[in-house]
JSON list of N, CA and C in Angstrom, two decimals:
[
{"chain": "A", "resi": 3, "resn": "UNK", "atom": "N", "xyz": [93.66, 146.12, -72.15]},
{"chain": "A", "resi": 3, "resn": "UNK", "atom": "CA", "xyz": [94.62, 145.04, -72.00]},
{"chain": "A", "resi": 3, "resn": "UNK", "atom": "C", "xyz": [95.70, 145.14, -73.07]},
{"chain": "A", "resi": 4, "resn": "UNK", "atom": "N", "xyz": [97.16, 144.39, -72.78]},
{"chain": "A", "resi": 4, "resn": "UNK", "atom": "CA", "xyz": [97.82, 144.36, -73.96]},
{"chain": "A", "resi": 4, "resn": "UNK", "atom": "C", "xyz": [97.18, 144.22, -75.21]},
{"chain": "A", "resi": 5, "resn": "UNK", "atom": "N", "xyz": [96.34, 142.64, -75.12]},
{"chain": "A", "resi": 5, "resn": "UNK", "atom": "CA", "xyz": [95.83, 142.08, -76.35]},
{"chain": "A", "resi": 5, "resn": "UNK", "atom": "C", "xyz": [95.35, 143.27, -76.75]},
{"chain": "A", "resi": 6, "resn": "UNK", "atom": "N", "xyz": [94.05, 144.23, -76.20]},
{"chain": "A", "resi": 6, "resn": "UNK", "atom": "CA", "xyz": [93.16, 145.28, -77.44]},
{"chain": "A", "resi": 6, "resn": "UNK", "atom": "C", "xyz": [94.57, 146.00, -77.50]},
{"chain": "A", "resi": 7, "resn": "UNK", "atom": "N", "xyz": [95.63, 146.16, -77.39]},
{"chain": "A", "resi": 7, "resn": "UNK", "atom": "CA", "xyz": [96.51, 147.59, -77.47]},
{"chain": "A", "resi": 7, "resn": "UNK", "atom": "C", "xyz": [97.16, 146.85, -78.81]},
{"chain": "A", "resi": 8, "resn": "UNK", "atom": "N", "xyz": [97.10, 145.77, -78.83]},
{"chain": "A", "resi": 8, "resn": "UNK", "atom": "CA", "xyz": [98.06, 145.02, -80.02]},
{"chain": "A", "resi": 8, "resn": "UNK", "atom": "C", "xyz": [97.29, 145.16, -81.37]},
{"chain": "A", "resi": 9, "resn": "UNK", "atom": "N", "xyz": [96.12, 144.88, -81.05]},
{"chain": "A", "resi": 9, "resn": "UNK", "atom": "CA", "xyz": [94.72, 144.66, -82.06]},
{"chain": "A", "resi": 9, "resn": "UNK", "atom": "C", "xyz": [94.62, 146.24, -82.32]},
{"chain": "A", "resi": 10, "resn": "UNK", "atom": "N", "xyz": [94.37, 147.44, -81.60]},
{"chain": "A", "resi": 10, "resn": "UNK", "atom": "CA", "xyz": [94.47, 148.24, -82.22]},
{"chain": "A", "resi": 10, "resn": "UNK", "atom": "C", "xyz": [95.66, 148.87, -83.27]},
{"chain": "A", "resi": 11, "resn": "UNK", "atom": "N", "xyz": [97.04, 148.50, -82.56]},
{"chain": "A", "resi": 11, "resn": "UNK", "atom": "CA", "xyz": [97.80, 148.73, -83.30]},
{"chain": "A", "resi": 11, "resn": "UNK", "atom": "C", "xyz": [97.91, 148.57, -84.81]},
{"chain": "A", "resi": 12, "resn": "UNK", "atom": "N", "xyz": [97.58, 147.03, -85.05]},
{"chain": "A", "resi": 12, "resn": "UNK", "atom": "CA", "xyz": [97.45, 146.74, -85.91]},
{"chain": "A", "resi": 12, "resn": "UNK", "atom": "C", "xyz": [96.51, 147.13, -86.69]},
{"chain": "A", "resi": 13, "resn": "UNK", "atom": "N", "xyz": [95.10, 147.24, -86.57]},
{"chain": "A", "resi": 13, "resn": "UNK", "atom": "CA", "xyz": [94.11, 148.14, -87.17]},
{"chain": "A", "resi": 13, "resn": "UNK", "atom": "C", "xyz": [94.81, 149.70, -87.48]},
{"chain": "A", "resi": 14, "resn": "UNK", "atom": "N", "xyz": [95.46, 149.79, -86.42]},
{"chain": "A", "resi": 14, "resn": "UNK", "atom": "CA", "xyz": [95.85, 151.51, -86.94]},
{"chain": "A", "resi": 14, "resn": "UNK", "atom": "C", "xyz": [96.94, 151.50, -88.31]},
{"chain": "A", "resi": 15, "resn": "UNK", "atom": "N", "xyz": [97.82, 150.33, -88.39]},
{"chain": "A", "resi": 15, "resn": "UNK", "atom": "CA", "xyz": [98.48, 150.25, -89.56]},
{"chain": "A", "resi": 15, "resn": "UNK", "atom": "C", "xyz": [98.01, 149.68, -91.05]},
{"chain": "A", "resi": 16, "resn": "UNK", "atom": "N", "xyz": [96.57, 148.70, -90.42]},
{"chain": "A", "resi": 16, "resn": "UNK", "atom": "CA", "xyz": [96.05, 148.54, -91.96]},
{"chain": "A", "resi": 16, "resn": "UNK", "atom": "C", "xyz": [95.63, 150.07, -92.22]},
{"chain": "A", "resi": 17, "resn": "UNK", "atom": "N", "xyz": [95.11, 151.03, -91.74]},
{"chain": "A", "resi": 17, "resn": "UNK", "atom": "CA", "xyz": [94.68, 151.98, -92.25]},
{"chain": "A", "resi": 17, "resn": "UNK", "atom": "C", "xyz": [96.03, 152.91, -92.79]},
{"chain": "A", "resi": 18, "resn": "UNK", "atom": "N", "xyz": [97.13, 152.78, -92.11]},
{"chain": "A", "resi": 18, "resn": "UNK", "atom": "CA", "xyz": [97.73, 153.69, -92.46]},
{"chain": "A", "resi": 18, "resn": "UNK", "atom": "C", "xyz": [98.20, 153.04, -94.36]},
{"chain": "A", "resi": 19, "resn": "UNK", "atom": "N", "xyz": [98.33, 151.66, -94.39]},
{"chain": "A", "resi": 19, "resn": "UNK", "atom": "CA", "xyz": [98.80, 150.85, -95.43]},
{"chain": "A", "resi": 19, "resn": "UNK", "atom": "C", "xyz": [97.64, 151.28, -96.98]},
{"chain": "A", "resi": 20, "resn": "UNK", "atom": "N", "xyz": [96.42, 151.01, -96.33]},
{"chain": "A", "resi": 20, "resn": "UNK", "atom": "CA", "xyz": [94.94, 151.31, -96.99]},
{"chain": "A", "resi": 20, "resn": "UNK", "atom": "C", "xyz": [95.47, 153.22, -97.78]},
{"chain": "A", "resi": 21, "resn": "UNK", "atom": "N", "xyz": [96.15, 153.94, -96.79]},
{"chain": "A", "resi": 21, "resn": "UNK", "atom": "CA", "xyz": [96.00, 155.48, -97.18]},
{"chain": "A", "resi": 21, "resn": "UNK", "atom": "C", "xyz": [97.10, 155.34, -98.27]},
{"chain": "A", "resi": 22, "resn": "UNK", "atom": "N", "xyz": [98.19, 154.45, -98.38]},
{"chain": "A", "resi": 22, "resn": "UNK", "atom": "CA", "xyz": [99.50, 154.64, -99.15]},
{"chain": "A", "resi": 22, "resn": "UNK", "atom": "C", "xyz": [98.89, 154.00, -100.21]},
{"chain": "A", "resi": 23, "resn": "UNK", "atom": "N", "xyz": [98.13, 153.30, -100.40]},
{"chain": "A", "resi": 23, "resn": "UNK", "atom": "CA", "xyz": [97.42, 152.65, -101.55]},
{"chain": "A", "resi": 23, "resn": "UNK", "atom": "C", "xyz": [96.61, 154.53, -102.64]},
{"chain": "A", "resi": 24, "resn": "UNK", "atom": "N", "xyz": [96.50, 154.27, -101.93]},
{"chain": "A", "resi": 24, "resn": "UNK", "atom": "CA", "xyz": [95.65, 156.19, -102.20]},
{"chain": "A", "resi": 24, "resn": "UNK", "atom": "C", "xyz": [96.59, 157.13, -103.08]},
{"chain": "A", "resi": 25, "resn": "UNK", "atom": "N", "xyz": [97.52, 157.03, -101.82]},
{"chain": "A", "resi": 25, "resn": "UNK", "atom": "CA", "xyz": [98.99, 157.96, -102.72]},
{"chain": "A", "resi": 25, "resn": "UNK", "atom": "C", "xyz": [99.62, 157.78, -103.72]},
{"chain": "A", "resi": 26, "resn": "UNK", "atom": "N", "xyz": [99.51, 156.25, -103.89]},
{"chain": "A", "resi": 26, "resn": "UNK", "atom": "CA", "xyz": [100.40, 155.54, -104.78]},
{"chain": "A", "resi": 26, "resn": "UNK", "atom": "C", "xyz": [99.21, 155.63, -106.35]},
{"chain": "A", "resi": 27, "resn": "UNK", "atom": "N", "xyz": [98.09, 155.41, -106.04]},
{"chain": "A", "resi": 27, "resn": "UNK", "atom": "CA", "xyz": [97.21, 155.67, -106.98]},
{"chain": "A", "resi": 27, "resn": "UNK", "atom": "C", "xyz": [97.07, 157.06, -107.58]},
{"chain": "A", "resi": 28, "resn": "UNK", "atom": "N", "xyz": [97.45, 157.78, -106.70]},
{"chain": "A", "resi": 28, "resn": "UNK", "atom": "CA", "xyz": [97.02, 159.32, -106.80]},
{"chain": "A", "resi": 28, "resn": "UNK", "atom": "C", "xyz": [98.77, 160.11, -107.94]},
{"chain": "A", "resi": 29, "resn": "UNK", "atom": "N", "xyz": [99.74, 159.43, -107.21]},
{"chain": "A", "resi": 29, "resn": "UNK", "atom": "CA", "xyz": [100.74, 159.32, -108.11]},
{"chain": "A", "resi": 29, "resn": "UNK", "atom": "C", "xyz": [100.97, 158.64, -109.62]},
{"chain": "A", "resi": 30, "resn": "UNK", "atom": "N", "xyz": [100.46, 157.84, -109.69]},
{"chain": "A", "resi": 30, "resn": "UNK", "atom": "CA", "xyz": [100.08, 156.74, -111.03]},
{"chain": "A", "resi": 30, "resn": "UNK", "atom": "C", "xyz": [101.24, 155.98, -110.79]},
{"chain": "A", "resi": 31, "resn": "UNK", "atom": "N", "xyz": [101.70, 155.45, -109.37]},
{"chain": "A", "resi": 31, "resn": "UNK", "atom": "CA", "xyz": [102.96, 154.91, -109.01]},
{"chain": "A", "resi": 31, "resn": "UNK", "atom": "C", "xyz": [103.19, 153.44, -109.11]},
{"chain": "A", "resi": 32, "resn": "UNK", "atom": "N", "xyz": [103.13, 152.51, -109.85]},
{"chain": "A", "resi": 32, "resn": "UNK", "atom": "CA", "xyz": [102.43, 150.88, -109.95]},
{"chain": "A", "resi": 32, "resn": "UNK", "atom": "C", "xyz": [103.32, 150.35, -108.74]},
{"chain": "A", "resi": 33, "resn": "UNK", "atom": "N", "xyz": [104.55, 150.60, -108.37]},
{"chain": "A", "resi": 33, "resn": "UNK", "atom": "CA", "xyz": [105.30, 149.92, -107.68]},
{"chain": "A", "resi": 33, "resn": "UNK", "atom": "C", "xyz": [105.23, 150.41, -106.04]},
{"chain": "A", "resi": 34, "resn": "UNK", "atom": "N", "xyz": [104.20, 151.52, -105.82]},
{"chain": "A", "resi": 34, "resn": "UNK", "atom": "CA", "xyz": [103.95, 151.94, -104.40]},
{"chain": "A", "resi": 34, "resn": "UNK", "atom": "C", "xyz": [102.70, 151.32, -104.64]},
{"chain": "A", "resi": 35, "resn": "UNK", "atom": "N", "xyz": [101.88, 151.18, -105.52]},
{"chain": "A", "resi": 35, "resn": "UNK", "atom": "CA", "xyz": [100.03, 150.79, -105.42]},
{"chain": "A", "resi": 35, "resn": "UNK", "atom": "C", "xyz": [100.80, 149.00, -104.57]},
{"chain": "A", "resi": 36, "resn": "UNK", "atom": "N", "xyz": [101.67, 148.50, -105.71]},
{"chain": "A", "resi": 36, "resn": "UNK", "atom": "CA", "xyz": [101.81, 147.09, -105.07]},
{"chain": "A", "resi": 36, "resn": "UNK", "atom": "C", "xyz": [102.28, 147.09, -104.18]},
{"chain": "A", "resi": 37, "resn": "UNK", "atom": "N", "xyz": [103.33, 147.96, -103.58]},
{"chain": "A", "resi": 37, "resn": "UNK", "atom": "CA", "xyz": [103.78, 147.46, -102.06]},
{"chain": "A", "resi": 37, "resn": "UNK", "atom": "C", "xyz": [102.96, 147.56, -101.24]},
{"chain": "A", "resi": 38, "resn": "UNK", "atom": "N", "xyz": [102.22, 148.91, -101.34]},
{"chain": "A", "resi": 38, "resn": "UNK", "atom": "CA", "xyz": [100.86, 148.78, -100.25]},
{"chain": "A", "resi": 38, "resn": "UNK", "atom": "C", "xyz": [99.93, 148.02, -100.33]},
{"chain": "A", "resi": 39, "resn": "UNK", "atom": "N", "xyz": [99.38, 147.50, -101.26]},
{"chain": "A", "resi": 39, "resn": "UNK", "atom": "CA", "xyz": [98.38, 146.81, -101.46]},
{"chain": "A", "resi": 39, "resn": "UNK", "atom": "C", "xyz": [98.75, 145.65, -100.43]},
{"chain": "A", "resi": 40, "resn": "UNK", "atom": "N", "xyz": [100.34, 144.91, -101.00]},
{"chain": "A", "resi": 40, "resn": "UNK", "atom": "CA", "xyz": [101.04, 143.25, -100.02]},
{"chain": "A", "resi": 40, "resn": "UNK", "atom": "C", "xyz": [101.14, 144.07, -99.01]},
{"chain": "A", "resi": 41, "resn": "UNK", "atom": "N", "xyz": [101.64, 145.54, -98.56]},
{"chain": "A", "resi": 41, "resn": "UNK", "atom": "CA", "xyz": [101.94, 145.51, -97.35]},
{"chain": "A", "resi": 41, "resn": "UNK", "atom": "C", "xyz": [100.02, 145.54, -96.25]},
{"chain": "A", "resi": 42, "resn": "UNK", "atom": "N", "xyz": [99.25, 145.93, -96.65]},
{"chain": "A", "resi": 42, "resn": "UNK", "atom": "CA", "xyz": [97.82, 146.20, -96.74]},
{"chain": "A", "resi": 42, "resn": "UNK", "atom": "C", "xyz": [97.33, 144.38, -96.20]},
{"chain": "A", "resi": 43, "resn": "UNK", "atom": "N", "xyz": [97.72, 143.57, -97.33]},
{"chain": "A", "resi": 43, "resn": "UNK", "atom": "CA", "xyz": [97.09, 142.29, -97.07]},
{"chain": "A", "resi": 43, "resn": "UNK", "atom": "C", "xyz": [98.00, 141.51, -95.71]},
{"chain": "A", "resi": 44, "resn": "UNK", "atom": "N", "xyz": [99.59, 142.09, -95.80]},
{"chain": "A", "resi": 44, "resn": "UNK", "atom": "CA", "xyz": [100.03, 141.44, -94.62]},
{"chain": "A", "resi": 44, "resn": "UNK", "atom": "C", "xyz": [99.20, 141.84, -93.21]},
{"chain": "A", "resi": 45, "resn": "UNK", "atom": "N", "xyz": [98.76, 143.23, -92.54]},
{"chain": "A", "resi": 45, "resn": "UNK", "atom": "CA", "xyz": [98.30, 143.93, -92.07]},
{"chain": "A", "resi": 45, "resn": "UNK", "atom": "C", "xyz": [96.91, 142.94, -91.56]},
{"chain": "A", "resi": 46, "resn": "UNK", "atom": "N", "xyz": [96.53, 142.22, -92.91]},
{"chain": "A", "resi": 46, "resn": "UNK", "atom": "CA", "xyz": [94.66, 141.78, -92.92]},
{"chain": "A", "resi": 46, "resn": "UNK", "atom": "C", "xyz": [95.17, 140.45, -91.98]},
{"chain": "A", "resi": 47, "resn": "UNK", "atom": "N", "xyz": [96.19, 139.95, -92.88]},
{"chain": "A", "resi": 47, "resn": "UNK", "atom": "CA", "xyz": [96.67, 138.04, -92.10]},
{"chain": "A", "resi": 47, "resn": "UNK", "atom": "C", "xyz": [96.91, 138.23, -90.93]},
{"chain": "A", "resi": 48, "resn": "UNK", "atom": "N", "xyz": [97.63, 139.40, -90.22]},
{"chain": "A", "resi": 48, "resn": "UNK", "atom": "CA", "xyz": [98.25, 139.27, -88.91]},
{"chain": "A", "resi": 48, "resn": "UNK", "atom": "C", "xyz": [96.79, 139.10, -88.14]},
{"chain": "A", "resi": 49, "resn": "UNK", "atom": "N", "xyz": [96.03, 140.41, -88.43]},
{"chain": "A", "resi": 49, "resn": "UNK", "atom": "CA", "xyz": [94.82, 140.59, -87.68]},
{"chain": "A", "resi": 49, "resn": "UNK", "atom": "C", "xyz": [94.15, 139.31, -87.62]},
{"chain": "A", "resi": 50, "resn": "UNK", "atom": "N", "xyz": [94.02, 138.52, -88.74]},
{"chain": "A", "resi": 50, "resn": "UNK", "atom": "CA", "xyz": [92.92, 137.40, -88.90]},
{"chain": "A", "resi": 50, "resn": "UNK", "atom": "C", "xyz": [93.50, 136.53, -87.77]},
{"chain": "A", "resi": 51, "resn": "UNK", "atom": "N", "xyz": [94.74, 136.40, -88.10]},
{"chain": "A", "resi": 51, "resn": "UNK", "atom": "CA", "xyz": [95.63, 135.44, -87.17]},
{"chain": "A", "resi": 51, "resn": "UNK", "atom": "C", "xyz": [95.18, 135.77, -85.53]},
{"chain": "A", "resi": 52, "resn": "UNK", "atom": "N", "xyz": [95.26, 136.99, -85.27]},
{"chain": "A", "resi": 52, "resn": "UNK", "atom": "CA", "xyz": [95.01, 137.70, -83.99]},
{"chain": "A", "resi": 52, "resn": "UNK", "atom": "C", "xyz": [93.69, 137.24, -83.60]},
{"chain": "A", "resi": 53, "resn": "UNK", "atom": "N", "xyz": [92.61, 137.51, -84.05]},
{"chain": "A", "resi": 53, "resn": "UNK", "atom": "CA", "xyz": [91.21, 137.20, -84.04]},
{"chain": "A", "resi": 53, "resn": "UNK", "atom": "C", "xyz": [90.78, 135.79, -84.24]},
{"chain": "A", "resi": 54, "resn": "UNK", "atom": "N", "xyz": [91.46, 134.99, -84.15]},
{"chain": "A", "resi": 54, "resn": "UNK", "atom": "CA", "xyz": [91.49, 133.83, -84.60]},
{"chain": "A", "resi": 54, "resn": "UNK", "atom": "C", "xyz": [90.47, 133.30, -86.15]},
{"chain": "A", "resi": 55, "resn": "UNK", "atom": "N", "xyz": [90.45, 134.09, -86.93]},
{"chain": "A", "resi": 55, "resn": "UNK", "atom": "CA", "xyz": [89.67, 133.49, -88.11]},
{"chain": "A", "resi": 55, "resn": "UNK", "atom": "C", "xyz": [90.04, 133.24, -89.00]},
{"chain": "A", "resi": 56, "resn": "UNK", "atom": "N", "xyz": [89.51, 132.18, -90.10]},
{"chain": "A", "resi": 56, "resn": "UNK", "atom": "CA", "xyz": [90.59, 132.14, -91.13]},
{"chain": "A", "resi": 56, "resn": "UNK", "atom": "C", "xyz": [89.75, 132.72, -92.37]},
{"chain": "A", "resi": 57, "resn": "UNK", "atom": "N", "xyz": [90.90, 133.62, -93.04]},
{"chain": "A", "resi": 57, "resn": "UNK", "atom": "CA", "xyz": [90.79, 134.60, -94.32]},
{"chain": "A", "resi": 57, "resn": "UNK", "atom": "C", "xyz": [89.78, 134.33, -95.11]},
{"chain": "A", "resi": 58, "resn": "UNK", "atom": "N", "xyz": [89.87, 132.91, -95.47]},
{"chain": "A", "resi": 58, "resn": "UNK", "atom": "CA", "xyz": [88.98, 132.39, -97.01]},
{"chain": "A", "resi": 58, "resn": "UNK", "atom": "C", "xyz": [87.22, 132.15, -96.28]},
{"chain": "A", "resi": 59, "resn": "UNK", "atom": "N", "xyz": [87.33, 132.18, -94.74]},
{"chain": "A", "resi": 59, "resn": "UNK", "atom": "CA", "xyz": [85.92, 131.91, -94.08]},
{"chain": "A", "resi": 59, "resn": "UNK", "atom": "C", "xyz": [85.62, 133.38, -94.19]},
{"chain": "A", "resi": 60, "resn": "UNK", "atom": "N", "xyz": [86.11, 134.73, -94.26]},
{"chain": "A", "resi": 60, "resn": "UNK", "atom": "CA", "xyz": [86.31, 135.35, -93.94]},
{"chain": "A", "resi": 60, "resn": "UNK", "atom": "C", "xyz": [85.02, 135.51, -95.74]},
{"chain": "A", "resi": 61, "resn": "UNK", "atom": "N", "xyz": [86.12, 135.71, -96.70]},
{"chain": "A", "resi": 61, "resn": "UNK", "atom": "CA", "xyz": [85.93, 135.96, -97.88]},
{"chain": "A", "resi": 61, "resn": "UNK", "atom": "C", "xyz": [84.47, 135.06, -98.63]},
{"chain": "A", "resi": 62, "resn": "UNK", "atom": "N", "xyz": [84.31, 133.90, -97.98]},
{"chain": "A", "resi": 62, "resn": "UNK", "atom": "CA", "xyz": [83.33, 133.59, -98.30]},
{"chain": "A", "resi": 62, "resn": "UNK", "atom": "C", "xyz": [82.20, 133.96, -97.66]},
{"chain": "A", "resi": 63, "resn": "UNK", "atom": "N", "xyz": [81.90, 134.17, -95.87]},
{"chain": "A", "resi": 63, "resn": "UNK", "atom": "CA", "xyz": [80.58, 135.42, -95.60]},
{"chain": "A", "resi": 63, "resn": "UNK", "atom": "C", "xyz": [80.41, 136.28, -96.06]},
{"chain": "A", "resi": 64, "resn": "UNK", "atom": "N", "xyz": [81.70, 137.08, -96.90]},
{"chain": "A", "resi": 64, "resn": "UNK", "atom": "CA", "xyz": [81.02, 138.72, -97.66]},
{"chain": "A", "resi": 64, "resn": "UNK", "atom": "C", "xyz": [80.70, 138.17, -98.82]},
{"chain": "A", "resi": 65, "resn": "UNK", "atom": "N", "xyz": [81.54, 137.36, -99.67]},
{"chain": "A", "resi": 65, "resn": "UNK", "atom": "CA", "xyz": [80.65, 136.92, -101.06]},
{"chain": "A", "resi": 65, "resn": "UNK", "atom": "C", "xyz": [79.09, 136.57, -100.93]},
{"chain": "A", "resi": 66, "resn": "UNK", "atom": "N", "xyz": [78.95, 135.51, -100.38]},
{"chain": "A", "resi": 66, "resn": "UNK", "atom": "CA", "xyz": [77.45, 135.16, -100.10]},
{"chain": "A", "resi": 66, "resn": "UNK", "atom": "C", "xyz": [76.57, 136.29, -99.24]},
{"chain": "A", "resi": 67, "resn": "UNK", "atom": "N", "xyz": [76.98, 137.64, -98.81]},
{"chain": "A", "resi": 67, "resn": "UNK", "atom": "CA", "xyz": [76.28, 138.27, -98.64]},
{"chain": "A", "resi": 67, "resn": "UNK", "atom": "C", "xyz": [75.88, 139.80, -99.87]},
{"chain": "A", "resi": 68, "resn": "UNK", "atom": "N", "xyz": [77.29, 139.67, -100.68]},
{"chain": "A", "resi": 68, "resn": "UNK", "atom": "CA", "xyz": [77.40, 140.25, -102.11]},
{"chain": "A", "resi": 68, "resn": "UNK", "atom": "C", "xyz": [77.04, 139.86, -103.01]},
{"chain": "A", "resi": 69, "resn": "UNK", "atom": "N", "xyz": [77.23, 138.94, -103.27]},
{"chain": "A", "resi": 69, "resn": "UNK", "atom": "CA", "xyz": [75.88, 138.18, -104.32]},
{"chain": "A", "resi": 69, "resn": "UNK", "atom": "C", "xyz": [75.16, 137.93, -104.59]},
{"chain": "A", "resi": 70, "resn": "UNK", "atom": "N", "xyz": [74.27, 138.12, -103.17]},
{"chain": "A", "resi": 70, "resn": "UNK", "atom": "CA", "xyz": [72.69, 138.58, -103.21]},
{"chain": "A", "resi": 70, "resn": "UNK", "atom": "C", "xyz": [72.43, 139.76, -103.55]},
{"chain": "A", "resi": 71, "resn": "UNK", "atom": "N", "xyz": [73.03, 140.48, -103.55]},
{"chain": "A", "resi": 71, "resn": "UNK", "atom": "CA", "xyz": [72.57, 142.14, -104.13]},
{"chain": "A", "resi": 71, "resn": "UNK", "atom": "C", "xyz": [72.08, 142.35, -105.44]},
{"chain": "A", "resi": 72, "resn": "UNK", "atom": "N", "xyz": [71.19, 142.80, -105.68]},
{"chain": "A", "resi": 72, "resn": "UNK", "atom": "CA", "xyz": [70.84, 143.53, -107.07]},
{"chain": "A", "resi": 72, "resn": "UNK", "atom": "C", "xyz": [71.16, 144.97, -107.01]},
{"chain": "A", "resi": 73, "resn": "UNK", "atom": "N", "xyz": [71.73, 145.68, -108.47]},
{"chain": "A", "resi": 73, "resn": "UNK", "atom": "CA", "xyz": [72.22, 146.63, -108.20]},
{"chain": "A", "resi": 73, "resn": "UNK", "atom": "C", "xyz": [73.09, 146.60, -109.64]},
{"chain": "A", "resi": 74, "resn": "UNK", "atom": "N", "xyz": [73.87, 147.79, -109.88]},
{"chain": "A", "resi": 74, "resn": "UNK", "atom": "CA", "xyz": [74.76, 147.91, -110.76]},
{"chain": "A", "resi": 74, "resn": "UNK", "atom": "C", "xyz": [75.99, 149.03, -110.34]},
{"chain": "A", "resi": 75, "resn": "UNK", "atom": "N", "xyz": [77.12, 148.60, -110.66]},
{"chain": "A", "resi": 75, "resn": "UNK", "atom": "CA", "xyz": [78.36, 149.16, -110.27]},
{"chain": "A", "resi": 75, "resn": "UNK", "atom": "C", "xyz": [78.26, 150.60, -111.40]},
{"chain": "A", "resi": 76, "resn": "UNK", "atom": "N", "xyz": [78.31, 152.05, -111.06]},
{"chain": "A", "resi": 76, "resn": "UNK", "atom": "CA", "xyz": [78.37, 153.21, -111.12]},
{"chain": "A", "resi": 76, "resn": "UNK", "atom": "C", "xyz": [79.64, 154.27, -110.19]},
{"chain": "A", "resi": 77, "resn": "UNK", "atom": "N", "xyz": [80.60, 154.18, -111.53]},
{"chain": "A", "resi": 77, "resn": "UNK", "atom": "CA", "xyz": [81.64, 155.16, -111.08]},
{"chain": "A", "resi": 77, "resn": "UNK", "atom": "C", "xyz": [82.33, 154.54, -109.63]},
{"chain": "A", "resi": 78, "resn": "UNK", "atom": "N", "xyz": [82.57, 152.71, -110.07]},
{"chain": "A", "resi": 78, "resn": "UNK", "atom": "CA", "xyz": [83.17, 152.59, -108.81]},
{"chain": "A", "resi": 78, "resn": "UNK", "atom": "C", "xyz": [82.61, 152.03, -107.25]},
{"chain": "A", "resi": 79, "resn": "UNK", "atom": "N", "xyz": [81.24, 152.41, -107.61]},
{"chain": "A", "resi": 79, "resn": "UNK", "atom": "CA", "xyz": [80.24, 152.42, -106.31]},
{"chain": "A", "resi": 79, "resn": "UNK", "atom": "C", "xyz": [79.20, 151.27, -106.53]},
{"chain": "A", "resi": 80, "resn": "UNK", "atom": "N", "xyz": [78.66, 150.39, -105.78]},
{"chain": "A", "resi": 80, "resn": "UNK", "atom": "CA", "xyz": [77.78, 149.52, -106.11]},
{"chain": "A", "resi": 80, "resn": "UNK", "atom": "C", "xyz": [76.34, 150.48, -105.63]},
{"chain": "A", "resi": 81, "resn": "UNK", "atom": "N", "xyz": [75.46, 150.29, -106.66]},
{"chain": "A", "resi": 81, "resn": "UNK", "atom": "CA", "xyz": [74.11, 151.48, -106.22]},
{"chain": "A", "resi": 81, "resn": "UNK", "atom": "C", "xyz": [72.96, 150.37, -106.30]},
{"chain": "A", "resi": 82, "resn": "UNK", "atom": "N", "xyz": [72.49, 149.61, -105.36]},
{"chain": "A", "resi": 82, "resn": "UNK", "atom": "CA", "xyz": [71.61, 149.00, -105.06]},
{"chain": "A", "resi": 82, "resn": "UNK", "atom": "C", "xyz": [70.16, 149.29, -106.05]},
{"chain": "A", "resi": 83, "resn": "UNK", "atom": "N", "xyz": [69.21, 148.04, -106.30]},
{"chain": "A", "resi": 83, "resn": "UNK", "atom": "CA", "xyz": [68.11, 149.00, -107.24]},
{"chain": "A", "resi": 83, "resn": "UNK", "atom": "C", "xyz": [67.27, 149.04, -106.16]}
]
């Protein structure tokens, strides 16, 4: 349907936004890390908007499912005990 062709679209540009975050890091570029990053979070709102959910409901199911974890952050990575 249109709608999934729209929804993918948009998924296909958070990723492309997600990869310039990469480049911009990989450059030591502060002013490409930030545009991608806002252009990255605009990418997240449209979708949420699309899907009908809202962001902060969004942010509070992964916290309360992250904060149950035991574990310690290693090189970046959370390593479960």
């Amino acid at each position: 349907t249109e709608y999934n062709t729209a929804v993918q679209v948009v998924v296909g540009k958070t990723l492309e936004e997600a990869t310039e975050i990469l480049v911009g890091i990989a450059k030591d570029d502060k002013e490409e890390i930030e545009d991608a990053l806002g252009d990255t979070l605009v990418t997240i709102i449209i979708q949420a908007e699309m899907q009908g959910v809202d962001l902060l409901d969004c942010l509070e199911v992964a916290y309360n499912v992250i904060a149950k974890r035991k574990g310690v952050m290693k090189n970046g990575s959370f390593v479960k005990d």
